[in-house]
PDB file of C-alpha atoms in Angstrom:
ATOM      1  CA  UNK A 677     -37.035-171.944 -32.739  1.00  0.00           C
ATOM      2  CA  UNK A 678     -35.637-172.818 -29.476  1.00  0.00           C
ATOM      3  CA  UNK A 679     -36.876-173.464 -26.072  1.00  0.00           C
ATOM      4  CA  UNK A 680     -35.793-171.673 -22.650  1.00  0.00           C
ATOM      5  CA  UNK A 681     -36.815-172.905 -19.344  1.00  0.00           C
ATOM      6  CA  UNK A 682     -36.934-169.776 -16.738  1.00  0.00           C
ATOM      7  CA  UNK A 683     -36.450-170.620 -13.471  1.00  0.00           C
ATOM      8  CA  UNK A 684     -38.201-167.916 -11.157  1.00  0.00           C
ATOM      9  CA  UNK A 685     -38.564-169.538  -7.439  1.00  0.00           C
ATOM     10  CA  UNK A 686     -35.966-171.755  -6.896  1.00  0.00           C
ATOM     11  CA  UNK A 687     -32.680-171.490  -4.967  1.00  0.00           C
ATOM     12  CA  UNK A 688     -29.628-173.682  -6.260  1.00  0.00           C
ATOM     13  CA  UNK A 689     -29.994-176.730  -5.451  1.00  0.00           C
ATOM     14  CA  UNK A 690     -33.676-176.700  -6.671  1.00  0.00           C
ATOM     15  CA  UNK A 691     -32.823-174.677 -10.377  1.00  0.00           C
ATOM     16  CA  UNK A 692     -30.388-177.689 -10.495  1.00  0.00           C
ATOM     17  CA  UNK A 693     -32.993-180.800  -9.789  1.00  0.00           C
ATOM     18  CA  UNK A 694     -35.016-179.039 -11.783  1.00  0.00           C
ATOM     19  CA  UNK A 695     -32.684-178.359 -15.071  1.00  0.00           C
ATOM     20  CA  UNK A 696     -31.426-182.459 -14.364  1.00  0.00           C
ATOM     21  CA  UNK A 697     -35.040-183.554 -15.183  1.00  0.00           C
ATOM     22  CA  UNK A 698     -35.521-181.366 -18.174  1.00  0.00           C
ATOM     23  CA  UNK A 699     -32.346-180.962 -19.537  1.00  0.00           C
ATOM     24  CA  UNK A 700     -32.932-182.346 -23.091  1.00  0.00           C
ATOM     25  CA  UNK A 701     -35.339-180.669 -24.025  1.00  0.00           C
ATOM     26  CA  UNK A 702     -34.376-177.491 -23.473  1.00  0.00           C
ATOM     27  CA  UNK A 703     -31.798-175.216 -25.360  1.00  0.00           C
ATOM     28  CA  UNK A 704     -31.558-171.885 -22.801  1.00  0.00           C
ATOM     29  CA  UNK A 705     -31.600-172.122 -18.909  1.00  0.00           C
ATOM     30  CA  UNK A 706     -33.054-168.951 -18.045  1.00  0.00           C
ATOM     31  CA  UNK A 707     -31.718-167.539 -14.220  1.00  0.00           C
ATOM     32  CA  UNK A 708     -34.593-165.482 -12.963  1.00  0.00           C
ATOM     33  CA  UNK A 709     -34.420-162.532 -11.408  1.00  0.00           C
ATOM     34  CA  UNK A 710     -35.700-163.282  -8.335  1.00  0.00           C
ATOM     35  CA  UNK A 711     -32.759-165.968  -8.361  1.00  0.00           C
ATOM     36  CA  UNK A 712     -30.246-163.837  -8.514  1.00  0.00           C
ATOM     37  CA  UNK A 713     -31.877-161.587  -6.459  1.00  0.00           C
ATOM     38  CA  UNK A 714     -31.678-164.015  -3.821  1.00  0.00           C
ATOM     39  CA  UNK A 715     -28.800-165.537  -4.398  1.00  0.00           C
ATOM     40  CA  UNK A 716     -26.705-163.205  -6.678  1.00  0.00           C
ATOM     41  CA  UNK A 717     -24.515-164.501 -10.026  1.00  0.00           C
ATOM     42  CA  UNK A 718     -23.512-167.612  -8.249  1.00  0.00           C
ATOM     43  CA  UNK A 719     -26.458-169.241  -9.347  1.00  0.00           C
ATOM     44  CA  UNK A 720     -25.370-168.279 -13.157  1.00  0.00           C
ATOM     45  CA  UNK A 721     -22.031-169.259 -12.184  1.00  0.00           C
ATOM     46  CA  UNK A 722     -22.889-172.839 -10.594  1.00  0.00           C
ATOM     47  CA  UNK A 723     -25.580-173.832 -13.617  1.00  0.00           C
ATOM     48  CA  UNK A 724     -22.999-173.043 -16.183  1.00  0.00           C
ATOM     49  CA  UNK A 725     -21.029-175.054 -14.581  1.00  0.00           C
ATOM     50  CA  UNK A 726     -23.253-177.970 -14.109  1.00  0.00           C
ATOM     51  CA  UNK A 727     -24.908-178.344 -17.635  1.00  0.00           C
ATOM     52  CA  UNK A 728     -22.070-176.797 -19.431  1.00  0.00           C
ATOM     53  CA  UNK A 729     -23.475-178.093 -22.960  1.00  0.00           C
ATOM     54  CA  UNK A 730     -26.741-175.796 -22.254  1.00  0.00           C
ATOM     55  CA  UNK A 731     -26.581-171.631 -22.936  1.00  0.00           C
ATOM     56  CA  UNK A 732     -27.763-169.975 -19.761  1.00  0.00           C
ATOM     57  CA  UNK A 733     -29.724-166.638 -19.983  1.00  0.00           C
ATOM     58  CA  UNK A 734     -29.040-164.375 -16.721  1.00  0.00           C
ATOM     59  CA  UNK A 735     -32.375-162.036 -16.844  1.00  0.00           C
ATOM     60  CA  UNK A 736     -31.165-159.007 -15.237  1.00  0.00           C
ATOM     61  CA  UNK A 737     -33.657-156.642 -16.949  1.00  0.00           C
ATOM     62  CA  UNK A 738     -30.597-154.288 -16.647  1.00  0.00           C
ATOM     63  CA  UNK A 739     -31.543-150.492 -16.646  1.00  0.00           C
ATOM     64  CA  UNK A 740     -28.529-148.730 -15.892  1.00  0.00           C
ATOM     65  CA  UNK A 741     -24.854-149.206 -15.716  1.00  0.00           C
ATOM     66  CA  UNK A 742     -25.614-151.934 -18.557  1.00  0.00           C
ATOM     67  CA  UNK A 743     -21.273-152.149 -19.580  1.00  0.00           C
ATOM     68  CA  UNK A 744     -20.255-153.694 -16.068  1.00  0.00           C
ATOM     69  CA  UNK A 745     -23.660-156.000 -15.613  1.00  0.00           C
ATOM     70  CA  UNK A 746     -22.688-156.911 -18.514  1.00  0.00           C
ATOM     71  CA  UNK A 747     -19.262-157.899 -18.121  1.00  0.00           C
ATOM     72  CA  UNK A 748     -19.576-158.937 -14.375  1.00  0.00           C
ATOM     73  CA  UNK A 749     -23.086-161.410 -16.029  1.00  0.00           C
ATOM     74  CA  UNK A 750     -20.441-162.650 -18.853  1.00  0.00           C
ATOM     75  CA  UNK A 751     -17.246-163.109 -15.592  1.00  0.00           C
ATOM     76  CA  UNK A 752     -19.879-165.569 -14.053  1.00  0.00           C
ATOM     77  CA  UNK A 753     -20.885-167.736 -17.322  1.00  0.00           C
ATOM     78  CA  UNK A 754     -23.785-166.786 -18.706  1.00  0.00           C
ATOM     79  CA  UNK A 755     -23.861-166.741 -22.286  1.00  0.00           C
ATOM     80  CA  UNK A 756     -26.724-164.243 -22.954  1.00  0.00           C
ATOM     81  CA  UNK A 757     -28.348-161.462 -20.228  1.00  0.00           C
ATOM     82  CA  UNK A 758     -31.286-159.589 -20.717  1.00  0.00           C
ATOM     83  CA  UNK A 759     -31.717-155.485 -20.696  1.00  0.00           C
ATOM     84  CA  UNK A 760     -35.213-153.595 -20.217  1.00  0.00           C
ATOM     85  CA  UNK A 761     -36.075-152.018 -23.691  1.00  0.00           C
ATOM     86  CA  UNK A 762     -36.934-148.774 -21.872  1.00  0.00           C
ATOM     87  CA  UNK A 763     -33.449-148.588 -20.447  1.00  0.00           C
ATOM     88  CA  UNK A 764     -32.049-145.418 -22.616  1.00  0.00           C
ATOM     89  CA  UNK A 765     -30.559-145.796 -25.945  1.00  0.00           C
ATOM     90  CA  UNK A 766     -26.854-145.639 -24.666  1.00  0.00           C
ATOM     91  CA  UNK A 767     -27.309-148.160 -22.300  1.00  0.00           C
ATOM     92  CA  UNK A 768     -28.650-150.687 -24.409  1.00  0.00           C
ATOM     93  CA  UNK A 769     -25.778-149.111 -26.844  1.00  0.00           C
ATOM     94  CA  UNK A 770     -23.173-150.216 -24.150  1.00  0.00           C
ATOM     95  CA  UNK A 771     -24.745-153.839 -23.201  1.00  0.00           C
ATOM     96  CA  UNK A 772     -23.987-154.697 -26.985  1.00  0.00           C
ATOM     97  CA  UNK A 773     -20.469-153.612 -27.433  1.00  0.00           C
ATOM     98  CA  UNK A 774     -20.055-155.246 -23.829  1.00  0.00           C
ATOM     99  CA  UNK A 775     -20.881-157.964 -24.726  1.00  0.00           C
ATOM    100  CA  UNK A 776     -19.599-158.292 -28.355  1.00  0.00           C
ATOM    101  CA  UNK A 777     -16.359-157.654 -26.747  1.00  0.00           C
ATOM    102  CA  UNK A 778     -17.113-160.899 -24.296  1.00  0.00           C
ATOM    103  CA  UNK A 779     -18.518-163.476 -27.205  1.00  0.00           C
ATOM    104  CA  UNK A 780     -22.262-163.121 -25.801  1.00  0.00           C
ATOM    105  CA  UNK A 781     -25.586-162.043 -27.054  1.00  0.00           C
ATOM    106  CA  UNK A 782     -28.315-159.821 -25.218  1.00  0.00           C
ATOM    107  CA  UNK A 783     -31.901-160.065 -24.558  1.00  0.00           C
ATOM    108  CA  UNK A 784     -33.925-156.855 -24.924  1.00  0.00           C
ATOM    109  CA  UNK A 785     -36.848-157.472 -22.348  1.00  0.00           C
ATOM    110  CA  UNK A 786     -39.763-155.176 -24.028  1.00  0.00           C
ATOM    111  CA  UNK A 787     -41.208-155.517 -20.704  1.00  0.00           C
ATOM    112  CA  UNK A 788     -43.347-152.094 -20.003  1.00  0.00           C
ATOM    113  CA  UNK A 789     -42.541-150.338 -23.462  1.00  0.00           C
ATOM    114  CA  UNK A 790     -45.558-148.437 -23.951  1.00  0.00           C
ATOM    115  CA  UNK A 791     -45.224-147.595 -27.743  1.00  0.00           C
ATOM    116  CA  UNK A 792     -43.620-151.228 -28.529  1.00  0.00           C
ATOM    117  CA  UNK A 793     -43.887-150.945 -32.525  1.00  0.00           C
ATOM    118  CA  UNK A 794     -41.822-148.094 -32.419  1.00  0.00           C
ATOM    119  CA  UNK A 795     -39.543-149.065 -30.149  1.00  0.00           C
ATOM    120  CA  UNK A 796     -38.720-151.964 -31.351  1.00  0.00           C
ATOM    121  CA  UNK A 797     -37.498-150.469 -34.655  1.00  0.00           C
ATOM    122  CA  UNK A 798     -35.420-148.529 -32.778  1.00  0.00           C
ATOM    123  CA  UNK A 799     -33.596-150.949 -30.737  1.00  0.00           C
ATOM    124  CA  UNK A 800     -33.444-153.650 -33.553  1.00  0.00           C
ATOM    125  CA  UNK A 801     -31.182-150.951 -34.562  1.00  0.00           C
ATOM    126  CA  UNK A 802     -29.021-151.230 -32.089  1.00  0.00           C
ATOM    127  CA  UNK A 803     -27.672-154.607 -33.051  1.00  0.00           C
ATOM    128  CA  UNK A 804     -29.099-156.164 -30.382  1.00  0.00           C
ATOM    129  CA  UNK A 805     -29.416-160.851 -30.170  1.00  0.00           C
ATOM    130  CA  UNK A 806     -32.832-160.865 -29.561  1.00  0.00           C
ATOM    131  CA  UNK A 807     -36.097-158.795 -28.923  1.00  0.00           C
ATOM    132  CA  UNK A 808     -38.749-160.368 -26.716  1.00  0.00           C
ATOM    133  CA  UNK A 809     -42.267-159.385 -25.541  1.00  0.00           C
ATOM    134  CA  UNK A 810     -42.869-160.226 -22.201  1.00  0.00           C
ATOM    135  CA  UNK A 811     -46.201-160.197 -20.173  1.00  0.00           C
ATOM    136  CA  UNK A 812     -45.837-160.319 -16.672  1.00  0.00           C
ATOM    137  CA  UNK A 813     -46.607-161.759 -13.482  1.00  0.00           C
ATOM    138  CA  UNK A 814     -48.655-159.134 -13.052  1.00  0.00           C
ATOM    139  CA  UNK A 815     -50.563-158.662 -16.101  1.00  0.00           C
ATOM    140  CA  UNK A 816     -51.001-162.726 -16.573  1.00  0.00           C
ATOM    141  CA  UNK A 817     -52.391-162.738 -13.373  1.00  0.00           C
ATOM    142  CA  UNK A 818     -55.463-160.079 -15.339  1.00  0.00           C
ATOM    143  CA  UNK A 819     -55.479-162.817 -18.124  1.00  0.00           C
ATOM    144  CA  UNK A 820     -52.968-160.703 -20.922  1.00  0.00           C
ATOM    145  CA  UNK A 821     -50.803-163.050 -23.007  1.00  0.00           C
ATOM    146  CA  UNK A 822     -48.218-161.752 -25.780  1.00  0.00           C
ATOM    147  CA  UNK A 823     -49.222-163.297 -28.732  1.00  0.00           C
ATOM    148  CA  UNK A 824     -50.752-159.795 -30.585  1.00  0.00           C
ATOM    149  CA  UNK A 825     -47.268-157.516 -29.104  1.00  0.00           C
ATOM    150  CA  UNK A 826     -45.043-161.056 -31.005  1.00  0.00           C
ATOM    151  CA  UNK A 827     -46.981-160.001 -34.370  1.00  0.00           C
ATOM    152  CA  UNK A 828     -46.187-156.106 -33.750  1.00  0.00           C
ATOM    153  CA  UNK A 829     -42.919-156.782 -32.932  1.00  0.00           C
ATOM    154  CA  UNK A 830     -42.604-159.501 -36.104  1.00  0.00           C
ATOM    155  CA  UNK A 831     -43.662-156.575 -38.064  1.00  0.00           C
ATOM    156  CA  UNK A 832     -40.963-154.318 -37.944  1.00  0.00           C
ATOM    157  CA  UNK A 833     -37.938-156.088 -36.048  1.00  0.00           C
ATOM    158  CA  UNK A 834     -34.956-157.178 -39.225  1.00  0.00           C
ATOM    159  CA  UNK A 835     -31.956-158.297 -37.657  1.00  0.00           C
ATOM    160  CA  UNK A 836     -33.034-159.478 -33.764  1.00  0.00           C
ATOM    161  CA  UNK A 837     -34.750-163.177 -32.859  1.00  0.00           C
ATOM    162  CA  UNK A 838     -37.505-162.427 -31.668  1.00  0.00           C
ATOM    163  CA  UNK A 839     -38.732-164.359 -28.153  1.00  0.00           C
ATOM    164  CA  UNK A 840     -42.345-164.181 -26.174  1.00  0.00           C
ATOM    165  CA  UNK A 841     -42.166-164.704 -22.190  1.00  0.00           C
ATOM    166  CA  UNK A 842     -45.154-164.667 -19.931  1.00  0.00           C
ATOM    167  CA  UNK A 843     -48.324-168.027 -19.316  1.00  0.00           C
ATOM    168  CA  UNK A 844     -46.979-170.368 -21.631  1.00  0.00           C
ATOM    169  CA  UNK A 845     -48.380-173.618 -20.835  1.00  0.00           C
ATOM    170  CA  UNK A 846     -48.756-176.807 -23.144  1.00  0.00           C
ATOM    171  CA  UNK A 847     -52.443-175.837 -24.484  1.00  0.00           C
ATOM    172  CA  UNK A 848     -51.973-172.160 -25.739  1.00  0.00           C
ATOM    173  CA  UNK A 849     -48.107-173.519 -27.188  1.00  0.00           C
ATOM    174  CA  UNK A 850     -50.043-174.398 -30.395  1.00  0.00           C
ATOM    175  CA  UNK A 851     -50.754-170.721 -31.021  1.00  0.00           C
ATOM    176  CA  UNK A 852     -47.641-169.962 -30.140  1.00  0.00           C
ATOM    177  CA  UNK A 853     -45.376-171.951 -32.557  1.00  0.00           C
ATOM    178  CA  UNK A 854     -48.074-170.674 -34.983  1.00  0.00           C
ATOM    179  CA  UNK A 855     -46.935-167.081 -34.817  1.00  0.00           C
ATOM    180  CA  UNK A 856     -43.327-168.571 -35.478  1.00  0.00           C
ATOM    181  CA  UNK A 857     -41.157-166.470 -32.828  1.00  0.00           C
ATOM    182  CA  UNK A 858     -37.022-167.859 -32.559  1.00  0.00           C
ATOM    183  CA  UNK A 859     -37.021-168.669 -28.588  1.00  0.00           C
ATOM    184  CA  UNK A 860     -40.225-169.847 -26.957  1.00  0.00           C
ATOM    185  CA  UNK A 861     -39.927-168.785 -22.710  1.00  0.00           C
ATOM    186  CA  UNK A 862     -41.757-171.201 -20.553  1.00  0.00           C
ATOM    187  CA  UNK A 863     -41.481-170.596 -16.495  1.00  0.00           C
ATOM    188  CA  UNK A 864     -44.574-172.646 -14.823  1.00  0.00           C
ATOM    189  CA  UNK A 865     -45.939-174.334 -17.862  1.00  0.00           C
ATOM    190  CA  UNK A 866     -42.573-176.809 -17.139  1.00  0.00           C
ATOM    191  CA  UNK A 867     -41.906-175.824 -13.379  1.00  0.00           C
ATOM    192  CA  UNK A 868     -45.313-175.954 -11.560  1.00  0.00           C
ATOM    193  CA  UNK A 869     -45.783-179.288 -13.149  1.00  0.00           C
ATOM    194  CA  UNK A 870     -45.966-182.461 -11.377  1.00  0.00           C
ATOM    195  CA  UNK A 871     -44.500-184.352 -14.158  1.00  0.00           C
ATOM    196  CA  UNK A 872     -41.786-181.519 -15.626  1.00  0.00           C
ATOM    197  CA  UNK A 873     -39.771-184.113 -18.140  1.00  0.00           C
ATOM    198  CA  UNK A 874     -43.119-184.992 -19.612  1.00  0.00           C
ATOM    199  CA  UNK A 875     -44.273-181.774 -20.511  1.00  0.00           C
ATOM    200  CA  UNK A 876     -40.756-180.425 -21.703  1.00  0.00           C
ATOM    201  CA  UNK A 877     -40.848-183.312 -23.631  1.00  0.00           C
ATOM    202  CA  UNK A 878     -43.462-182.771 -24.961  1.00  0.00           C
ATOM    203  CA  UNK A 879     -43.340-178.734 -25.554  1.00  0.00           C
ATOM    204  CA  UNK A 880     -40.169-179.474 -27.514  1.00  0.00           C
ATOM    205  CA  UNK A 881     -41.602-181.806 -29.664  1.00  0.00           C
ATOM    206  CA  UNK A 882     -44.668-179.492 -30.890  1.00  0.00           C
ATOM    207  CA  UNK A 883     -41.779-176.866 -31.283  1.00  0.00           C
ATOM    208  CA  UNK A 884     -39.820-179.493 -33.959  1.00  0.00           C
ATOM    209  CA  UNK A 885     -42.877-180.541 -35.676  1.00  0.00           C
ATOM    210  CA  UNK A 886     -44.033-176.461 -35.880  1.00  0.00           C
ATOM    211  CA  UNK A 887     -40.626-175.539 -37.289  1.00  0.00           C
TER     212      UNK A 887
END
């Protein structure tokens, strides 16, 4: 079970400072969509250069022109690239093909997918590496979480690893661990805390104990 740190509301210098604080406790650093919109793929490149021992995920949320965008993110040093589960089948297959060529991995973000079980089953056949249930900011604001969705995809996903994202904090982590995803994605649950290092260390310890 791996821990991914999601960076969303920072610039490149702030991102570097944050990663430095918690680097020994996280497996993957996610350069979030807002960071890529503000800073471009340069953010991916600079974090990968500074922390070559960590995996870097580029949260591009690809919807179209998938092969090209995967290629560009790969060139910037991303190890994992995201595409949306609501994208066309051909786009997801194109992303997988390009990622394989580049020696990279694809995570499918199931945010906004209406028939989760059916789509997870389909996407799992395309050779993607991760399928992620994701409660976005807008739904978190009305009290939703992804645990039920994780149980849904775990029933049908046979090949890909499963991941969960959206509002996970220290106090909700135990029930997430119990649901046994392969990847746990935490943003504000670490970045919004006073002592980020201590929280990340505690999370990592709980994950290791729960495996």
